[in-house]
XYZ file of C-alpha atoms in Angstrom:
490
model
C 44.231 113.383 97.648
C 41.480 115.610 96.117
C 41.962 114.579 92.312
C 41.594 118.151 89.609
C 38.146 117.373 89.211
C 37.481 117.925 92.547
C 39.348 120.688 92.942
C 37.672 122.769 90.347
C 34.187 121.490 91.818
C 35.608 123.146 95.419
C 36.267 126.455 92.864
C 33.381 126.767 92.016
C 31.845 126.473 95.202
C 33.765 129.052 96.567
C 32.381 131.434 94.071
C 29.160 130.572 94.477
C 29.870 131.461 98.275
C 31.033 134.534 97.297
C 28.743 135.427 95.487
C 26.487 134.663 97.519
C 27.973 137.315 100.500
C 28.518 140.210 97.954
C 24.499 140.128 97.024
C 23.147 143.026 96.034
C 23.311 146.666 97.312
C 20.555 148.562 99.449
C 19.570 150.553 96.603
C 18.849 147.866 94.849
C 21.320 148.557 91.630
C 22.013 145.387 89.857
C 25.882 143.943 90.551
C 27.649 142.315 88.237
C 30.263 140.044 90.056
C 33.170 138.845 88.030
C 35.794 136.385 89.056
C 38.980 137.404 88.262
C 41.024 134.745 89.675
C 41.044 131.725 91.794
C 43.548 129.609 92.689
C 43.278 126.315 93.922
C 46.392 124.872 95.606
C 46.964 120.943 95.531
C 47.866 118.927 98.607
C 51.762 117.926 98.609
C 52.809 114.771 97.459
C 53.190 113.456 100.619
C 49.633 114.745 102.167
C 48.402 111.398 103.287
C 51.295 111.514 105.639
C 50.499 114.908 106.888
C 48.255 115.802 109.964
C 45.806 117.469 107.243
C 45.066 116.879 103.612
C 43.111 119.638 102.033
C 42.774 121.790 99.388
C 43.150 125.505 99.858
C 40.877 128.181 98.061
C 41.021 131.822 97.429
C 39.386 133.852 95.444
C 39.740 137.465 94.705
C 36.493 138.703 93.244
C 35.092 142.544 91.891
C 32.317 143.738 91.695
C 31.011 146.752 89.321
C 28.424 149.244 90.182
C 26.482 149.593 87.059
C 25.015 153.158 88.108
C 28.205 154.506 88.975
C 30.951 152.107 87.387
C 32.562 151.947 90.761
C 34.992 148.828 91.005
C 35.299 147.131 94.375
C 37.562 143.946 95.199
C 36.321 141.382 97.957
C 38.604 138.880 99.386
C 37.315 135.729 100.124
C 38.601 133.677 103.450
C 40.996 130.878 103.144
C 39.085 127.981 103.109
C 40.030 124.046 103.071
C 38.723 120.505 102.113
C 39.413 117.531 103.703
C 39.820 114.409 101.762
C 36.237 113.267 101.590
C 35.228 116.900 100.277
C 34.026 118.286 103.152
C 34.850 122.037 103.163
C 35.287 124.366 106.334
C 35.666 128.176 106.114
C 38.793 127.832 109.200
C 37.613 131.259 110.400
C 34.787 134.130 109.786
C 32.582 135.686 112.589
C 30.578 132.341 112.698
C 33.015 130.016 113.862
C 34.769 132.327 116.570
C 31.480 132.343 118.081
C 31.310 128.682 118.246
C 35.055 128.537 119.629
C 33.830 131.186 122.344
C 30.722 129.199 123.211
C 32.702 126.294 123.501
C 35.649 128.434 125.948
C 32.386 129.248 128.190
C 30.887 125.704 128.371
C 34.064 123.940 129.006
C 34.539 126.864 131.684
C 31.796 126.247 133.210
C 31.788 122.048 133.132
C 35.643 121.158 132.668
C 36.391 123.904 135.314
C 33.874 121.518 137.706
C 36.102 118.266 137.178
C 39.239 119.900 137.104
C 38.119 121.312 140.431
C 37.409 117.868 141.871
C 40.966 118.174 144.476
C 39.404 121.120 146.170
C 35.892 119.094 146.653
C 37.507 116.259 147.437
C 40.071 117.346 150.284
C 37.332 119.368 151.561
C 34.285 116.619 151.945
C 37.057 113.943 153.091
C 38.198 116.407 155.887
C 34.516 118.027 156.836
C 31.306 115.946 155.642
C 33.069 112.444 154.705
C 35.726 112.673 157.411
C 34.707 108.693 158.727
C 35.716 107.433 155.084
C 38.896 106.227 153.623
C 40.811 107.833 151.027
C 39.953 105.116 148.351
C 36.058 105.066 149.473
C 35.716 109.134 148.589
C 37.410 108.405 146.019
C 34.840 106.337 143.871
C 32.805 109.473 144.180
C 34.604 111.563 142.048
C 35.929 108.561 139.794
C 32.154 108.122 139.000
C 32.207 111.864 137.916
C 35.199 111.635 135.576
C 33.853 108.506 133.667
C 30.580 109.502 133.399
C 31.596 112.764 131.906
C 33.484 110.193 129.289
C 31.491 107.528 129.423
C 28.101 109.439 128.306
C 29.440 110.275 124.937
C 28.685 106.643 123.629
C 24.722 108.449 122.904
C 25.739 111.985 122.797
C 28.146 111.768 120.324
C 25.968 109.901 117.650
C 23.060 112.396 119.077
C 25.111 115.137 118.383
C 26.016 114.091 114.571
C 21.798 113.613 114.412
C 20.382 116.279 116.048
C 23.560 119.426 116.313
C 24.328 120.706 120.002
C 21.587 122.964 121.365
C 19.747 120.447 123.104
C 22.717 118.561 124.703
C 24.001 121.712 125.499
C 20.887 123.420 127.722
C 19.796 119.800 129.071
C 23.650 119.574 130.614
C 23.721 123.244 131.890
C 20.288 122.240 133.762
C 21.876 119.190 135.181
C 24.831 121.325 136.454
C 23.507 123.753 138.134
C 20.840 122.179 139.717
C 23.747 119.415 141.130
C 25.855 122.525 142.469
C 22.525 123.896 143.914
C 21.551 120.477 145.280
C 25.947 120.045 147.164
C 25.025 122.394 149.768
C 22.670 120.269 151.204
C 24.860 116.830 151.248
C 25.818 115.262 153.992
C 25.818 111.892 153.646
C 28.191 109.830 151.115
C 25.574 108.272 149.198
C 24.029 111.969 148.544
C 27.684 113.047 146.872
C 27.534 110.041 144.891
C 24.672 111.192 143.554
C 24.992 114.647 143.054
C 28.563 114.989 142.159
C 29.369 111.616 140.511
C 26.407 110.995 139.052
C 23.847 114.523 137.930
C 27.408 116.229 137.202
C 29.142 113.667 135.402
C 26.357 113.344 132.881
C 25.911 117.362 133.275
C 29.124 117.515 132.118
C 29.240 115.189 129.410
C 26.091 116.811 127.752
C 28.321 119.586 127.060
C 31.669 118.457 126.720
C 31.301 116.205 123.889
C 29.095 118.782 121.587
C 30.971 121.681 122.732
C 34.514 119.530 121.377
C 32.374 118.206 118.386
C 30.837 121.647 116.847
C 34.516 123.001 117.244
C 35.269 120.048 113.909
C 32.290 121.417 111.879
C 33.833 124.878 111.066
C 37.893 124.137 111.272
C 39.634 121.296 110.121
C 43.506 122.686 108.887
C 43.432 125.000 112.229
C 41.260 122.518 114.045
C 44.182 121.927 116.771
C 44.747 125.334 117.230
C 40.817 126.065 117.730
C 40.247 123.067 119.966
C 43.304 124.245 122.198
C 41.698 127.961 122.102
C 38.622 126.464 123.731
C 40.358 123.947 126.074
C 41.425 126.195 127.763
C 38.119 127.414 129.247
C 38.398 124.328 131.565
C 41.983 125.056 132.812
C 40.517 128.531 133.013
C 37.894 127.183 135.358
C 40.143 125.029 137.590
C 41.440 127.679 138.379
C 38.972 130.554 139.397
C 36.923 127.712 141.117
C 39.435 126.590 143.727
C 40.099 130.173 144.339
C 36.907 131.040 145.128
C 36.125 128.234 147.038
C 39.752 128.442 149.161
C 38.699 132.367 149.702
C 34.884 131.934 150.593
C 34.805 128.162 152.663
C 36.259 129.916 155.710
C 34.254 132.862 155.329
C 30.978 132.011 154.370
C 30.931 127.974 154.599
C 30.590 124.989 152.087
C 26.896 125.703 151.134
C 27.103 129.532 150.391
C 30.268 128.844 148.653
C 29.164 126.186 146.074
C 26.377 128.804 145.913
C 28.627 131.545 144.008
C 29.644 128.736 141.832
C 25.955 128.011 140.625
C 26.236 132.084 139.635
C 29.500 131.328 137.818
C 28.081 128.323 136.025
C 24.683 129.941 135.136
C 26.360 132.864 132.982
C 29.071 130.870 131.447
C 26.675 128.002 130.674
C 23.867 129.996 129.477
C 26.470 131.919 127.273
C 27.839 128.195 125.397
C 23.683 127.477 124.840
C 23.621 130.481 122.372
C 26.951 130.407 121.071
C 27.384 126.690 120.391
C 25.632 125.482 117.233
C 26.805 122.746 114.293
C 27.420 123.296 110.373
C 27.671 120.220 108.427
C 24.022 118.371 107.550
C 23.293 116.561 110.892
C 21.981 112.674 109.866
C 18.751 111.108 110.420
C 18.566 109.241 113.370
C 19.394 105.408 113.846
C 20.603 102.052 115.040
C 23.690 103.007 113.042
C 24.605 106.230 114.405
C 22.945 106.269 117.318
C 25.082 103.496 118.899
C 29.065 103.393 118.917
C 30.561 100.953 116.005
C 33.075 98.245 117.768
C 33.803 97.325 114.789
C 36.516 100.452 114.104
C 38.493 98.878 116.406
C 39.643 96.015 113.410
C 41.740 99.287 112.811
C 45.142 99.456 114.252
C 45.241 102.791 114.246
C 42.563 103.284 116.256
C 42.731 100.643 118.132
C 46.132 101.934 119.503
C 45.207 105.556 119.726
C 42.455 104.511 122.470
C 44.552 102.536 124.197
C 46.811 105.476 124.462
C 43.821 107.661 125.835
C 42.873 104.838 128.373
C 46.432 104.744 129.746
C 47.451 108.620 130.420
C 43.296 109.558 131.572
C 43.874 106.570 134.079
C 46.729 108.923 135.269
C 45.346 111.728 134.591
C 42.629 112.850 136.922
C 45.253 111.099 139.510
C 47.554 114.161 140.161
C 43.949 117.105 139.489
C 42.216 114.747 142.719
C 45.130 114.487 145.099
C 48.113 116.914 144.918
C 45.831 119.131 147.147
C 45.627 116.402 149.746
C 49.157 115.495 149.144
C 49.894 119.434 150.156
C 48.335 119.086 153.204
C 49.990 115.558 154.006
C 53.017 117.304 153.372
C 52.414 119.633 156.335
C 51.693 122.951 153.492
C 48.937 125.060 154.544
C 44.931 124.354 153.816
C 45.405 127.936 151.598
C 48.187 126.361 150.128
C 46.819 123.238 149.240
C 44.201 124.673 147.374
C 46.208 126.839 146.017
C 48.233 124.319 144.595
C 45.260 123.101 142.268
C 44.919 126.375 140.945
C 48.663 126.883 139.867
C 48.508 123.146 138.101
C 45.605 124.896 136.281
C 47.345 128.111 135.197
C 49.840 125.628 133.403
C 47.187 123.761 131.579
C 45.798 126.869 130.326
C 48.961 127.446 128.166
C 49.480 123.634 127.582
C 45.759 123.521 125.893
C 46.504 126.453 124.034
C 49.724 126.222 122.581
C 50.115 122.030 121.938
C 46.862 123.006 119.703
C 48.360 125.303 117.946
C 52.124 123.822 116.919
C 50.038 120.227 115.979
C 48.647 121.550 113.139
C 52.089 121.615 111.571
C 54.098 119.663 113.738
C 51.805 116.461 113.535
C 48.751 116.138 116.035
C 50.399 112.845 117.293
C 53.594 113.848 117.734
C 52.629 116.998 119.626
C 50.709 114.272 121.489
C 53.473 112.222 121.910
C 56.146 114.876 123.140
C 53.566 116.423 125.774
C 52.923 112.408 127.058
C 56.821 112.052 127.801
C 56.660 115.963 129.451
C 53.887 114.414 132.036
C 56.152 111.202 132.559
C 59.553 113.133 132.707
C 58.015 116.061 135.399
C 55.831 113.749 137.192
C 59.056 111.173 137.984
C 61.822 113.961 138.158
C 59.610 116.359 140.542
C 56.785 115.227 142.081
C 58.713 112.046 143.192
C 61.313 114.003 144.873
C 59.178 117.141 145.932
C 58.001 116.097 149.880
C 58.028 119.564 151.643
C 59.644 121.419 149.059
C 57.285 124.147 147.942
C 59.384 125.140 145.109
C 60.114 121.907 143.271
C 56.007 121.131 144.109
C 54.734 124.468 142.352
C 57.395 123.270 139.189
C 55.873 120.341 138.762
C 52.183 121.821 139.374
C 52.879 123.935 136.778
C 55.054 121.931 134.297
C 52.535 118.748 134.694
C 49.583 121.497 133.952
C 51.151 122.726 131.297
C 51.958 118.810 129.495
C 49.050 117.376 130.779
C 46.429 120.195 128.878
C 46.800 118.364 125.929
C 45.409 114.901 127.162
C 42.107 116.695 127.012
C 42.294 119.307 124.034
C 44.421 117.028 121.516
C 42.926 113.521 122.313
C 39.691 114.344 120.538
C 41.512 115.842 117.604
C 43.860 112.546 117.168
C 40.712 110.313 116.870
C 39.141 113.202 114.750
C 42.125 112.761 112.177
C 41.071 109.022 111.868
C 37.619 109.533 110.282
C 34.961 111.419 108.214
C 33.808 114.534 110.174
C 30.140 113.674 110.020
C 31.506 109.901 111.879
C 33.662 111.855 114.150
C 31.053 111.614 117.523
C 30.495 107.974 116.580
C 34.083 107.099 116.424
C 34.998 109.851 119.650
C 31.846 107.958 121.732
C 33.527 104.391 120.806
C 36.589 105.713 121.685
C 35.842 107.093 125.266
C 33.277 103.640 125.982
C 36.396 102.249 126.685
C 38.452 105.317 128.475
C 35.725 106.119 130.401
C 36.567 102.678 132.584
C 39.587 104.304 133.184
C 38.826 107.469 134.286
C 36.419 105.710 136.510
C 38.770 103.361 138.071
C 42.276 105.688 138.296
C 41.451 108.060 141.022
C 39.674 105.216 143.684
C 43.033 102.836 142.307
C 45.150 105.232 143.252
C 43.093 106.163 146.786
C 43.252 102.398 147.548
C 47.013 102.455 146.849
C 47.130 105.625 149.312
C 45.829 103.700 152.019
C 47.603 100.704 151.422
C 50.956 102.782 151.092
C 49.763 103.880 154.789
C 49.454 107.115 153.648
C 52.978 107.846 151.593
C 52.264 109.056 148.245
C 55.278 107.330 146.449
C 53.118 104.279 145.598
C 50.170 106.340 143.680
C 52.945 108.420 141.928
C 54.412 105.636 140.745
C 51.201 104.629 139.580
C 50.573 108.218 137.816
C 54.001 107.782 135.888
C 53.627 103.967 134.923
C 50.586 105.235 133.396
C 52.123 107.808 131.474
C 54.726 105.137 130.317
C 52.153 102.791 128.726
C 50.331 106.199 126.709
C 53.495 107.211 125.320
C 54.384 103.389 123.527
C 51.040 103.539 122.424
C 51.043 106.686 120.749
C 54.555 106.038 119.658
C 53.165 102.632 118.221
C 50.296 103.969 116.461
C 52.192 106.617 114.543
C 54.556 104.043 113.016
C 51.775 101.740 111.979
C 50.603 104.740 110.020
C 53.347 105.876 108.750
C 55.917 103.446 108.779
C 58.301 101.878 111.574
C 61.423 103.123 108.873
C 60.037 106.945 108.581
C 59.454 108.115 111.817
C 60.134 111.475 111.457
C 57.143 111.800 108.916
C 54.359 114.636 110.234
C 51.360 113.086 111.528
């Protein structure tokens, strides 16, 4: 907790910030800027317990016009401090921006991968129709880890060098990979151009676009993660759409075509919009490469196996309920269809989660959406078969649970560090989840095939999954905060 020595110090810094945004008039008259009051609030007692530990400033300043003795009052923003005395203005023109640049890159990358059921029913049933479920499979398992996987360098990159870069190279790599789909045919020219160019596409922007999100909010840094989260559920579902509406009419190449469009204005929006705040570090050994060593902490160590567990389910349900549709005997419209409603509830399950942990705990938020995904996956994708009704419940109520495995995982292992170690400690992290997203979707192919195609076996895979995530959540807040005080906020 932030002792009264620092809290004057983060006074005075507000003033000075003030001061420096009232400035002087056009005219050039001189202002003299007084502050009348500032109040600096103390963390509670029991901060260290709480999701965010901070110090809040306002300060209400007025300013005289010597000329004409005109007295005018300036409010500055709320601001807050985290516990190494890092400050972050939680708002302004500034960081909006950055949460909208983010919104459009995860629209235009996240939307991709949570797209991968329409690309993958389509190519296993046209183009890849001689492979096995498990085989097309690896394909877009590839995809998903790399898009994890990657952050080992770009994280560190990011905290040395800020976004822009990482940004622009990954647009590049995306749009020249959804250029270069129209021409596959063969499986080894999908594994390239889907698994490979637009998983690390996608990771060049995913990561920075999470990671500049930290540098301007860290009391409402849920909320504004969840905010921009939902550009991706946004995505999965315009994508699938367009794709369901235009394959018949125009064919595979000319549709993936009018993606490139979609992806060159969203992406080329996110490389303005996206840029850093804190001081970015010099560049080396020591935060260039991911530190094993954080995982001699508990904490941590239990919060990534949680991630591990429910992204090995995750990607499960996004890759195959469209195929499972069309097992089923639903429509091809349908089953694309399908994807798209699963995406309309993640939208308001990236959004709202986000918001609620930043006073409800960003673990347990985490925690209660986990047990949502377990509870609808078991009680209604289990039992759904040909019923269209109980399959668009769960499509939406897994959606809507499941948003937060990507919005509030990187704002759990966010809460466990320093801001400016935050990609190092995210890219450790995701080294080892990133084996899981590669392996859960061609695990739960080969478990397809093996079931003779019956889909009990790989949802019973999806929900042990979600099983493990949720006692290793559930273990990691009690380690922090006591097995004896569970009902503690963190």
């Amino acid at each position: 907790m932030p002792n009264t020595q620092d809290d004057a110090h983060s006074g005075i810094g507000v003033a000075q910030q003030a001061d420096g945004v009232l400035g002087s008039n056009e005219g050039g008259s001189s202002l003299n800027k007084e502050i009348v009051e500032t109040e600096c609030h103390q963390a509670p007692p029991d901060a260290e317990n709480r999701p965010t530990e901070h110090v809040a400033l306002q300060s209400i300043i007025s300013r005289r016009d010597d000329r004409d003795g005109v007295s005018l009052s300036h409010t500055v923003t709320r601001a807050s401090m985290d516990r190494y005395g890092n400050t972050y203005p939680e708002g302004g023109l500034q960081a909006w921006l950055v949460v909208l640049g983010s919104f459009l890159g995860l629209f235009g990358s996240l939307g991709l991968i949570n797209t991968i059921g329409t690309f993958q029913t389509y190519i296993s049933t046209h183009q890849l129709q001689n492979y096995s479920e498990g085989a097309v499979g690896w394909i877009f398992g590839v995809y998903a880890c790399l898009t994890f996987f990657c952050g080992v360098q770009i994280g560190p990159i990011f905290d040395a060098k800020g976004p822009r870069l990482l940004v622009l190279a990954g647009s590049i790599l995306i749009i020249v990979a959804m250029i270069s789909v129209a021409f596959c045919t063969q499986y080894w020219h999908f594994m390239v151009v889907l698994g490979i160019i637009t998983g690390v596409g996608t990771s060049l922007i995913f990561t920075p676009a999470i990671a500049a999100i930290g540098h301007f909010f860290y009391e409402r840094r849920g909320e504004a993660t969840g905010i921009a989260s939902t550009g991706g559920s946004l995505g999965g579902i315009v994508f699938p759409l367009v794709l369901e509406a235009l394959f018949p009419r125009i064919g595979f190449a000319w549709a993936t075509r009018v993606v490139v469009l979609l992806c060159l204005l969203t992406l080329g929006s996110a490389c303005i919009l996206i840029r850093s705040r804190l001081p970015s570090q010099p560049a080396s050994k020591k935060n260039i490469l991911p530190d094993f060593r954080i995982f001699k902490d508990p904490i941590f160590s239990l919060t990534t196996a949680g991630v591990f567990l429910i992204e090995w389910g995750l990607f499960v349900p996004i890759a195959y309920i469209s195929s499972y549709a069309l097992a089923e005997g639903f429509s091809s419209s349908f089953s694309y269809q399908i994807l798209a409603i699963l995406n309309v509830g993640s939208v308001f399950g990236r959004w709202l989660p986000g918001y609620f942990s930043d006073f409800l705990g960003r673990f347990n938020t985490m925690i209660i959406t986990i047990l949502g995904c377990l509870l609808s996956t078991a009680c209604f994708w289990f039992p759904a078969s040909d019923r269209r009704a109980l399959l668009i419940v769960y499509a939406l109520t897994f959606g809507f649970f499941s948003g937060s495995n990507i919005s509030l995982t990187p704002v759990c292992v966010g809460q466990l560090c320093k801001t400016e170690n935050y990609g190092r400690y995210y890219a450790t992290a995701y080294t080892i989840v990133s084996f899981g997203t590669l392996t859960g979707i061609p695990i739960a192919g080969e478990i397809l095939s093996r079931c003779n195609g019956q889909y009990w076996g790989l949802i019973a895979f999806v929900t042990a999954c979600y099983f493990g995530g949720l006692l290793a959540f559930t273990a990691a807040k009690l380690v922090k905060v006591g097995w004896n005080r569970p009902w503690i906020v963190f």
